[in-house]
Amino acid sequence: MPWTWRGAPWGPDLEARAQALAGELHLPLLAGRVLAARNFTARGAARWLDLREEDFWIDPFRIPDMEKACTLVEAVLRAGGTVAVVGDYDVDGITGAALLAEALEAVGGRVRVILPRREEGYGLQPRHVDEALRQGADLVLAVDSGTHAHEGVARAKALGLPVVVLDHHQVGENPAPADALVNPHRPDAAYPFPHLAGVGVALKFLQALLGRGKDAPWRSSLDLVALGTVADGMPLVGENRLWVREGMELLRTAMRPGLKLLWEEAGRPYLTAHTAAFSLVPRLNAPGRLGDPRPSLELLLSLDEEGAEGPLAAVIQAQRERQKVEGAVLAHARLLAREKEEDPVLFLYDPHWHPGVLGLVAGKLARDYGRPVLLAGKMGGWVRGSGRAAGGADLLQLLSPLKPLFHRLGGHREAVGFTLAEEKVEEVARGIQAQARSRVWAGPEPVRVDAPADLRDVDEAFLAFLESFGPYGPGHEEPLFLFPDVTLRAVRPMGKDGRHLRLSLGDGRGSHLPAVGFSLSGRFPLGDPPGRWALVGRVEKHHFNGDVTVRLRVEDGHPQREERRYRAEVPGRALLAQLYRILKALGDRTPLLPGDPSRMAVACRKAGLPLDLSLEDLAQGLKVFSELGVLAPLKKGTEEVFLWVPPQGKLELWRSPTYRRHFLGQEGGGHEVPGA
């Protein structure tokens, strides 16, 4: 697995910044290193660590149509009418619906909740509007969908039902004409933080409708906001971090009855954003993945454990079935993928695949192959699929030129969902590959290391910092450290099949630390391995049966003799192969390329060519190819540029002095650039 620094390669300047931050904020040095690696100022770090609502509060009325939405819903509530909340079949849509139901009922509102089944298709449908009318609704309140629900909105208008949409999906050019479309992605929105989940938009609506007082009914439901935000993979920064932190505290201290039973079934993990995402969320998602999401809603809204037992049994059964279905699809998809390993995008279709698990499988394959993956199955007469991005690809941008071929297409940069007619599958597959051939994916994501560390750095003061620096998730990952010189005192297999490892670490100076390595059974020698190792891992508190231990969660490692210059880096040959492909793609478009590394990086981004190199390595890489003759230095006015000169035959990297010195750390070698 390749390693790279999160920012600039660690050196004296960053170490000096780390020491200054640690001193000014009275933090341990390792905490200062994390802050320096993530470009925090002292003021910004103090604000981040002392999380206050007033520092992150954003006026909900800055989202367009918020006032109109409040007026419409308030009128129904005052008249004693009924609001039909239409959610979605995933955890974001389910928690959004539960949040609205709890808060509106707390102020005397009459609420009916309607959740689509997966086979009905995504979003507000005419059948849901008809169901709302049968239940006596005076208004439809859609959450986590509705932005493009043209048919559903048209049906509501024909029946005289106003529609309020609370959504977070991309708006595009032709949104449905709802009576109020509350979406922070609207082009006319002045809202500075658009990265809300559907449940987050529902929260902003309730804040606008009911105020932000200490007794506002939405505050007791922030656990739902936390679950929905984490489940949808929203970045844990800004407002999201605020509400997720408060919601996780609610989950730990005042767990609702249904979730308590589910938590116990999951093994009673200590709940953080990370553990909730891997324990509670998959179970709550399972019923909706396979069909009817209602058991998850009923579990969340159960008033006591007795009432939660029925929904819990249904959720557990759905989870077991989901695991079986996902495993079968994953095994089959891996077989099909072998025949398409040369394709820049993996697009796989089998009519027997269950669409409810395709997003999960696509995510695993995307991580394995380091490129975008799109999987499709068939349900309800339509081909339905999911896609997951990798290697820096913008998946929605990639598919947008093909939009006329889809019946439905939506999502964002990292994930998409789509529906199309079966006769369009081959045409879409060809179009995807044609769109992708002009792009270069970066390959498997490298491990991004924050800072170097020693075992003695892991103390109570640093653990307190880690606690206040969270919660962790997308956009704010747990800090990752390079321990460049660690003794493996013992390595033992762990788990039923021995895929995981339990390690005992020492540093030769009296510091010791237990460690675990998940799915790393083939990476380390078992027993009492001799020698010193360089390890990459995360420091964590492990809670088990009431006991708390500190340990390192190892992500990767290698014998210490392979470590170069106390530095994590992409191996030279792989790094240069990636850079060569990018330079060739640019050179095939225009022979003159920027001579400055910063401008070269900008040119790559503008061309949609992901460049996963530090500026230092980019500068050295450009020098290598200049020495090999494929980049000829020129002057264009006062600007330094390179002329791309296609090579004749293989490039022998060892002929470059820079390559030998910078990447190998020695003279000699016989490396070649693949594909040159």
XYZ file of C-alpha atoms in Angstrom, residues 380-637:
258
model
C -39.299 -3.676 -11.390
C -38.700 -3.814 -15.146
C -35.804 -1.352 -14.980
C -32.051 -1.731 -14.801
C -31.058 -0.074 -11.526
C -27.513 0.550 -10.442
C -25.030 2.320 -8.221
C -21.578 3.737 -8.786
C -18.686 4.622 -6.509
C -15.699 6.789 -7.388
C -11.999 6.228 -6.774
C -8.694 7.608 -7.940
C -9.895 11.216 -7.868
C -12.692 10.692 -10.402
C -15.806 12.884 -10.395
C -18.418 10.237 -11.116
C -21.371 12.530 -11.753
C -19.292 14.665 -14.115
C -18.164 11.523 -15.935
C -21.740 10.360 -16.529
C -23.428 13.715 -17.160
C -22.742 13.733 -20.958
C -24.620 10.416 -21.133
C -27.646 11.646 -19.170
C -30.093 11.343 -22.125
C -29.480 7.569 -22.098
C -30.641 7.219 -18.480
C -34.189 7.181 -17.197
C -32.875 8.614 -13.919
C -29.390 9.705 -12.904
C -28.434 11.413 -9.668
C -25.843 11.664 -6.963
C -22.609 13.559 -6.512
C -18.876 13.350 -7.089
C -18.238 10.171 -5.098
C -21.465 8.194 -5.594
C -24.300 7.934 -8.102
C -27.511 6.019 -8.547
C -29.163 5.410 -11.880
C -32.051 3.758 -13.700
C -32.165 2.883 -17.394
C -33.957 0.659 -19.867
C -32.300 -2.721 -20.459
C -31.883 -2.071 -24.175
C -29.681 0.930 -23.304
C -27.151 -1.043 -21.221
C -24.650 -1.735 -24.016
C -24.821 1.826 -25.322
C -24.264 3.220 -21.832
C -21.344 0.826 -21.266
C -19.657 1.961 -24.488
C -20.306 5.608 -23.693
C -18.793 5.306 -20.220
C -15.564 3.825 -21.565
C -15.375 6.479 -24.289
C -15.792 9.234 -21.700
C -13.189 7.653 -19.434
C -10.430 6.987 -21.969
C -9.315 10.610 -21.985
C -8.897 10.561 -18.210
C -6.215 9.181 -15.926
C -7.151 7.775 -12.529
C -4.609 8.006 -9.756
C -4.950 4.322 -8.840
C -5.518 3.044 -5.292
C -5.635 5.871 -2.787
C -2.377 6.151 -0.843
C -2.360 6.109 2.941
C -2.140 9.769 3.994
C 0.089 10.136 7.031
C -0.317 13.185 9.268
C 2.964 13.146 11.172
C 5.813 11.044 12.566
C 5.410 9.718 16.113
C 7.100 7.644 18.798
C 5.402 5.246 21.205
C 6.289 7.538 24.120
C 4.172 10.291 22.512
C 1.003 8.307 23.269
C 0.035 9.585 26.727
C -3.087 10.800 28.546
C -2.643 14.384 27.373
C -2.539 13.288 23.747
C -5.568 11.023 24.207
C -7.505 13.979 25.627
C -6.568 15.960 22.521
C -7.775 13.151 20.234
C -11.120 13.121 22.033
C -11.674 16.863 21.627
C -10.373 16.877 18.037
C -13.189 14.525 16.889
C -15.656 13.311 15.827
C -13.949 11.738 12.849
C -15.217 10.807 9.426
C -15.112 12.026 5.815
C -13.428 15.402 5.561
C -11.919 14.993 9.024
C -10.299 11.589 9.272
C -8.722 10.158 12.396
C -5.073 11.245 12.574
C -2.703 8.714 11.043
C 0.893 8.424 12.211
C 4.144 6.974 10.983
C 6.034 5.139 13.731
C 9.344 4.740 11.891
C 11.230 2.585 14.396
C 9.170 0.067 16.388
C 10.060 -3.375 17.705
C 7.437 -6.065 17.108
C 7.629 -7.980 20.392
C 4.940 -10.486 19.373
C 2.374 -11.048 16.618
C -0.612 -13.354 17.175
C -3.621 -14.228 14.983
C -6.999 -12.910 16.128
C -10.589 -13.684 15.162
C -12.357 -16.848 14.055
C -10.453 -17.226 10.799
C -7.202 -15.582 11.913
C -7.483 -12.746 9.386
C -6.766 -10.148 12.060
C -3.664 -9.686 14.190
C -2.889 -8.794 17.780
C 0.537 -7.168 18.145
C 2.750 -6.134 21.039
C 4.974 -3.136 20.317
C 8.045 -1.677 21.993
C 10.576 1.016 21.196
C 13.662 -0.289 23.013
C 13.476 2.601 25.493
C 10.848 1.253 27.862
C 7.671 2.321 26.025
C 5.173 -0.407 25.123
C 1.812 -0.370 23.345
C -0.649 -3.092 22.310
C -1.887 -2.995 18.726
C -4.351 -4.642 16.358
C -4.248 -5.063 12.608
C -7.524 -5.828 10.858
C -7.298 -7.990 7.711
C -3.487 -7.875 7.900
C -2.805 -11.575 8.499
C -0.449 -11.899 5.535
C 1.384 -8.651 6.161
C 3.379 -9.529 9.290
C 5.237 -12.684 10.362
C 3.579 -14.528 13.242
C 5.295 -15.358 16.502
C 8.140 -13.244 17.849
C 9.498 -11.544 14.719
C 13.008 -10.114 15.059
C 14.078 -6.675 13.953
C 12.533 -3.245 13.844
C 9.597 -2.093 11.741
C 8.065 1.092 10.394
C 4.326 1.128 11.103
C 1.471 3.363 10.026
C -1.489 3.444 12.385
C -4.084 5.313 14.417
C -4.136 5.705 18.184
C -7.443 4.749 19.788
C -9.156 3.917 23.046
C -10.546 0.389 22.990
C -13.633 -0.232 25.124
C -14.470 -3.839 26.010
C -16.603 -5.180 28.867
C -16.231 -1.943 30.774
C -12.443 -1.877 30.454
C -10.636 0.821 28.482
C -7.222 0.255 26.927
C -5.103 2.394 24.634
C -3.861 0.725 21.476
C -2.551 1.340 17.984
C -4.781 0.322 15.071
C -2.155 -0.636 12.500
C -2.960 0.116 8.855
C 0.287 -1.063 7.267
C 3.971 -1.642 7.923
C 7.245 -2.964 6.626
C 10.667 -3.862 8.025
C 12.435 -0.735 9.210
C 15.376 -1.278 6.854
C 13.057 -0.367 3.953
C 12.244 3.028 5.448
C 13.807 5.899 3.497
C 14.905 9.100 5.156
C 12.312 8.933 7.981
C 9.748 9.632 5.301
C 6.575 8.020 3.967
C 6.416 8.183 0.185
C 4.975 6.588 -2.899
C 7.568 4.124 -4.243
C 9.591 5.799 -6.984
C 8.711 3.580 -9.923
C 4.956 3.674 -9.251
C 5.057 7.427 -8.690
C 6.887 8.062 -11.957
C 4.645 5.678 -13.887
C 1.633 7.683 -12.719
C 3.324 10.973 -13.603
C 4.355 9.641 -17.019
C 0.749 8.712 -17.893
C -0.410 12.167 -16.859
C 2.316 13.947 -18.834
C 1.503 11.834 -21.895
C -2.203 12.658 -21.611
C -1.373 16.379 -21.361
C 1.265 16.188 -24.091
C -1.142 14.485 -26.489
C -3.437 17.506 -26.104
C -0.830 20.248 -26.291
C 2.939 19.792 -26.681
C 3.848 22.765 -24.449
C 3.529 22.030 -20.737
C 4.066 24.284 -17.700
C 7.615 24.251 -16.374
C 6.696 25.234 -12.830
C 5.449 22.372 -10.569
C 2.658 24.489 -9.062
C 1.337 25.482 -12.484
C 1.709 21.892 -13.670
C -0.461 20.720 -10.755
C -3.096 23.345 -11.642
C -3.022 22.282 -15.312
C -3.601 18.670 -14.301
C -6.577 19.577 -12.127
C -8.128 21.704 -14.880
C -7.699 18.819 -17.327
C -9.379 16.415 -14.914
C -6.177 14.410 -14.442
C -5.794 13.513 -10.743
C -2.253 14.179 -9.547
C -1.465 12.577 -6.216
C 2.087 13.861 -5.733
C 3.572 16.393 -3.376
C 5.065 19.455 -5.086
C 8.510 18.239 -4.027
C 8.066 14.869 -5.726
C 6.442 16.521 -8.750
C 9.440 18.837 -9.156
C 11.845 15.912 -8.881
C 9.731 13.839 -11.269
C 9.745 16.600 -13.892
C 13.501 16.773 -13.520
C 13.771 13.007 -14.080
C 11.826 13.142 -17.337
C 13.773 16.202 -18.436
C 17.015 14.280 -17.901
C 15.570 11.376 -19.906
C 14.711 13.676 -22.808
C 10.917 13.421 -22.908
C 10.552 16.940 -21.469
C 12.645 19.548 -23.270
C 13.048 22.833 -21.306
C 12.104 25.911 -23.361
C 11.368 29.612 -22.867
C 8.012 31.055 -23.896
C 8.584 34.764 -23.396
